[in-house]
């Protein structure tokens, strides 16, 4: 399964390539930075925000450009709801100023509010940046004969984990502990999580990846927690579709077992 952020980034990278440039996703920040090399030889960092419906999501803290650890020069807003997809490019300074102005008005309505949390960016505030490929040193017309393969994350098969513990005394034999929980995996926001799912209690524990060691009451709570931890947004995933076992979703296994 490919999440919204990855879909938008892959679509953007494809467009950059077909317009005579090169692009690579960077992993040092969870703000979805992409390094773009234009056809004119210039290189710059952009932040990519993507949506399938509604508004794009940012954070009120984005009003402070100094807090941007990507040191981006532009934001790219990708609208995946339309075909062909649409792209809007705005300078990072302009985006920060715009968010600050909107937050100022929001605070004025209720002075007790704080300048933190999620901030929606509607289409009307970015429409003037539509197809500003020239701002990134790219061609206005793309070469559709160039085919760009989107990266596909490999899936792991479910295998039982056997952990062996040895006591200090050499006279005591090894104690074999078998974890009967299902091994589940998920790929999202450029990360892979491996978890263990208890079919009886529906508790899911993160074994590898961000938030390792955390336990959640069900797959959906786990999916939204780990993705929100990376994106900084409020995520809304169906955990039964988010987590996979081999080539099947966790939900498919549940239906099969019912």
Short mmCIF file of C-alpha atoms in Angstrom, two decimals, residues 26-163:
data_model
loop_
_atom_site.label_atom_id
_atom_site.label_comp_id
_atom_site.label_asym_id
_atom_site.label_seq_id
_atom_site.Cartn_x
_atom_site.Cartn_y
_atom_site.Cartn_z
CA UNK A 26 15.50 13.02 1.33
CA UNK A 27 15.14 11.12 4.59
CA UNK A 28 16.73 13.44 7.16
CA UNK A 29 13.38 15.08 7.99
CA UNK A 30 9.78 13.95 8.34
CA UNK A 31 8.63 17.08 6.49
CA UNK A 32 8.82 15.25 3.13
CA UNK A 33 11.77 17.10 1.58
CA UNK A 34 12.85 16.45 -2.00
CA UNK A 35 16.05 17.68 -3.61
CA UNK A 36 15.41 18.97 -7.13
CA UNK A 37 18.05 19.59 -9.77
CA UNK A 38 16.67 21.74 -12.56
CA UNK A 39 17.47 21.51 -16.22
CA UNK A 40 19.45 24.72 -15.79
CA UNK A 41 21.78 22.99 -13.30
CA UNK A 42 20.35 24.70 -10.21
CA UNK A 43 19.67 22.63 -7.08
CA UNK A 44 17.11 23.38 -4.39
CA UNK A 45 15.16 21.68 -1.62
CA UNK A 46 11.36 21.62 -1.74
CA UNK A 47 8.76 20.39 0.74
CA UNK A 48 5.99 18.30 -0.80
CA UNK A 49 2.46 18.29 0.63
CA UNK A 50 -0.13 16.00 -0.95
CA UNK A 51 -3.87 15.47 -0.65
CA UNK A 52 -6.56 13.18 -1.98
CA UNK A 53 -9.44 15.42 -0.89
CA UNK A 54 -10.20 18.44 1.26
CA UNK A 55 -7.37 20.83 2.10
CA UNK A 56 -3.63 20.36 2.35
CA UNK A 57 -2.42 20.02 5.92
CA UNK A 58 0.44 21.95 7.50
CA UNK A 59 1.18 23.02 11.07
CA UNK A 60 0.78 26.42 12.65
CA UNK A 61 4.44 26.23 13.64
CA UNK A 62 5.29 26.43 9.93
CA UNK A 63 4.79 30.19 10.26
CA UNK A 64 8.39 30.27 11.52
CA UNK A 65 10.65 29.52 8.58
CA UNK A 66 13.58 29.07 10.97
CA UNK A 67 11.87 25.93 12.32
CA UNK A 68 12.10 24.27 8.89
CA UNK A 69 14.91 21.74 9.31
CA UNK A 70 14.81 20.99 5.57
CA UNK A 71 15.96 24.54 4.70
CA UNK A 72 13.54 24.41 1.78
CA UNK A 73 13.24 27.15 -0.81
CA UNK A 74 9.80 26.10 -2.06
CA UNK A 75 6.72 24.16 -1.05
CA UNK A 76 5.06 21.98 -3.69
CA UNK A 77 1.36 21.22 -3.18
CA UNK A 78 0.21 18.10 -5.04
CA UNK A 79 -3.49 17.53 -5.75
CA UNK A 80 -3.99 13.80 -6.30
CA UNK A 81 -7.77 14.13 -6.50
CA UNK A 82 -7.67 15.23 -10.14
CA UNK A 83 -6.35 13.44 -13.22
CA UNK A 84 -3.89 14.52 -14.39
CA UNK A 85 -2.54 15.51 -11.00
CA UNK A 86 -1.99 19.21 -10.38
CA UNK A 87 1.06 20.89 -8.85
CA UNK A 88 1.42 24.27 -7.16
CA UNK A 89 4.81 25.81 -6.29
CA UNK A 90 5.19 28.60 -3.73
CA UNK A 91 8.33 30.04 -2.12
CA UNK A 92 8.80 28.81 1.45
CA UNK A 93 8.97 32.39 2.73
CA UNK A 94 5.60 33.15 1.15
CA UNK A 95 4.03 30.03 2.68
CA UNK A 96 5.38 30.93 6.13
CA UNK A 97 4.09 34.51 5.85
CA UNK A 98 0.68 33.28 4.70
CA UNK A 99 0.37 30.82 7.58
CA UNK A 100 1.45 33.50 10.06
CA UNK A 101 -1.23 35.89 8.79
CA UNK A 102 -3.93 33.23 9.05
CA UNK A 103 -2.80 32.20 12.53
CA UNK A 104 -2.82 35.86 13.63
CA UNK A 105 -6.48 36.13 12.61
CA UNK A 106 -7.29 32.83 14.29
CA UNK A 107 -5.67 33.99 17.55
CA UNK A 108 -7.56 37.29 17.41
CA UNK A 109 -10.86 35.38 17.40
CA UNK A 110 -9.93 33.76 20.70
CA UNK A 111 -6.82 35.14 22.46
CA UNK A 112 -6.51 32.04 24.63
CA UNK A 113 -5.50 29.90 21.67
CA UNK A 114 -1.91 28.77 21.10
CA UNK A 115 0.16 28.91 17.91
CA UNK A 116 0.51 25.13 17.66
CA UNK A 117 -1.41 22.31 16.00
CA UNK A 118 -2.68 21.56 12.53
CA UNK A 119 -3.33 24.20 9.90
CA UNK A 120 -5.41 23.62 6.76
CA UNK A 121 -4.35 25.23 3.48
CA UNK A 122 -7.21 25.46 0.94
CA UNK A 123 -6.69 25.53 -2.80
CA UNK A 124 -7.47 29.23 -3.08
CA UNK A 125 -4.31 30.15 -1.16
CA UNK A 126 -1.96 28.28 -3.52
CA UNK A 127 -3.70 28.47 -6.90
CA UNK A 128 -1.47 31.30 -8.12
CA UNK A 129 1.48 28.88 -7.99
CA UNK A 130 -0.08 26.40 -10.42
CA UNK A 131 2.51 24.80 -12.72
CA UNK A 132 5.29 27.24 -11.82
CA UNK A 133 7.88 24.74 -13.00
CA UNK A 134 10.08 27.60 -14.14
CA UNK A 135 10.60 28.51 -10.47
CA UNK A 136 12.38 25.17 -10.08
CA UNK A 137 14.43 25.56 -13.26
CA UNK A 138 12.29 23.05 -15.17
CA UNK A 139 10.65 23.01 -18.59
CA UNK A 140 7.06 24.18 -18.96
CA UNK A 141 6.30 21.27 -21.31
CA UNK A 142 7.07 17.73 -20.21
CA UNK A 143 8.40 14.85 -22.30
CA UNK A 144 5.87 12.06 -21.77
CA UNK A 145 8.11 9.59 -23.59
CA UNK A 146 10.24 9.44 -20.44
CA UNK A 147 8.89 6.68 -18.22
CA UNK A 148 9.63 6.86 -14.51
CA UNK A 149 9.27 3.73 -12.40
CA UNK A 150 7.76 4.40 -8.98
CA UNK A 151 9.59 2.58 -6.16
CA UNK A 152 7.75 -0.47 -4.85
CA UNK A 153 8.44 -1.64 -1.32
CA UNK A 154 9.10 -5.34 -0.96
CA UNK A 155 6.79 -7.33 1.27
CA UNK A 156 7.97 -9.73 3.93
CA UNK A 157 6.37 -13.08 4.60
CA UNK A 158 5.01 -13.91 8.02
CA UNK A 159 7.28 -16.16 10.05
CA UNK A 160 7.01 -17.16 13.71
CA UNK A 161 9.67 -15.70 15.97
CA UNK A 162 11.50 -18.04 18.29
CA UNK A 163 13.43 -16.36 21.09
#
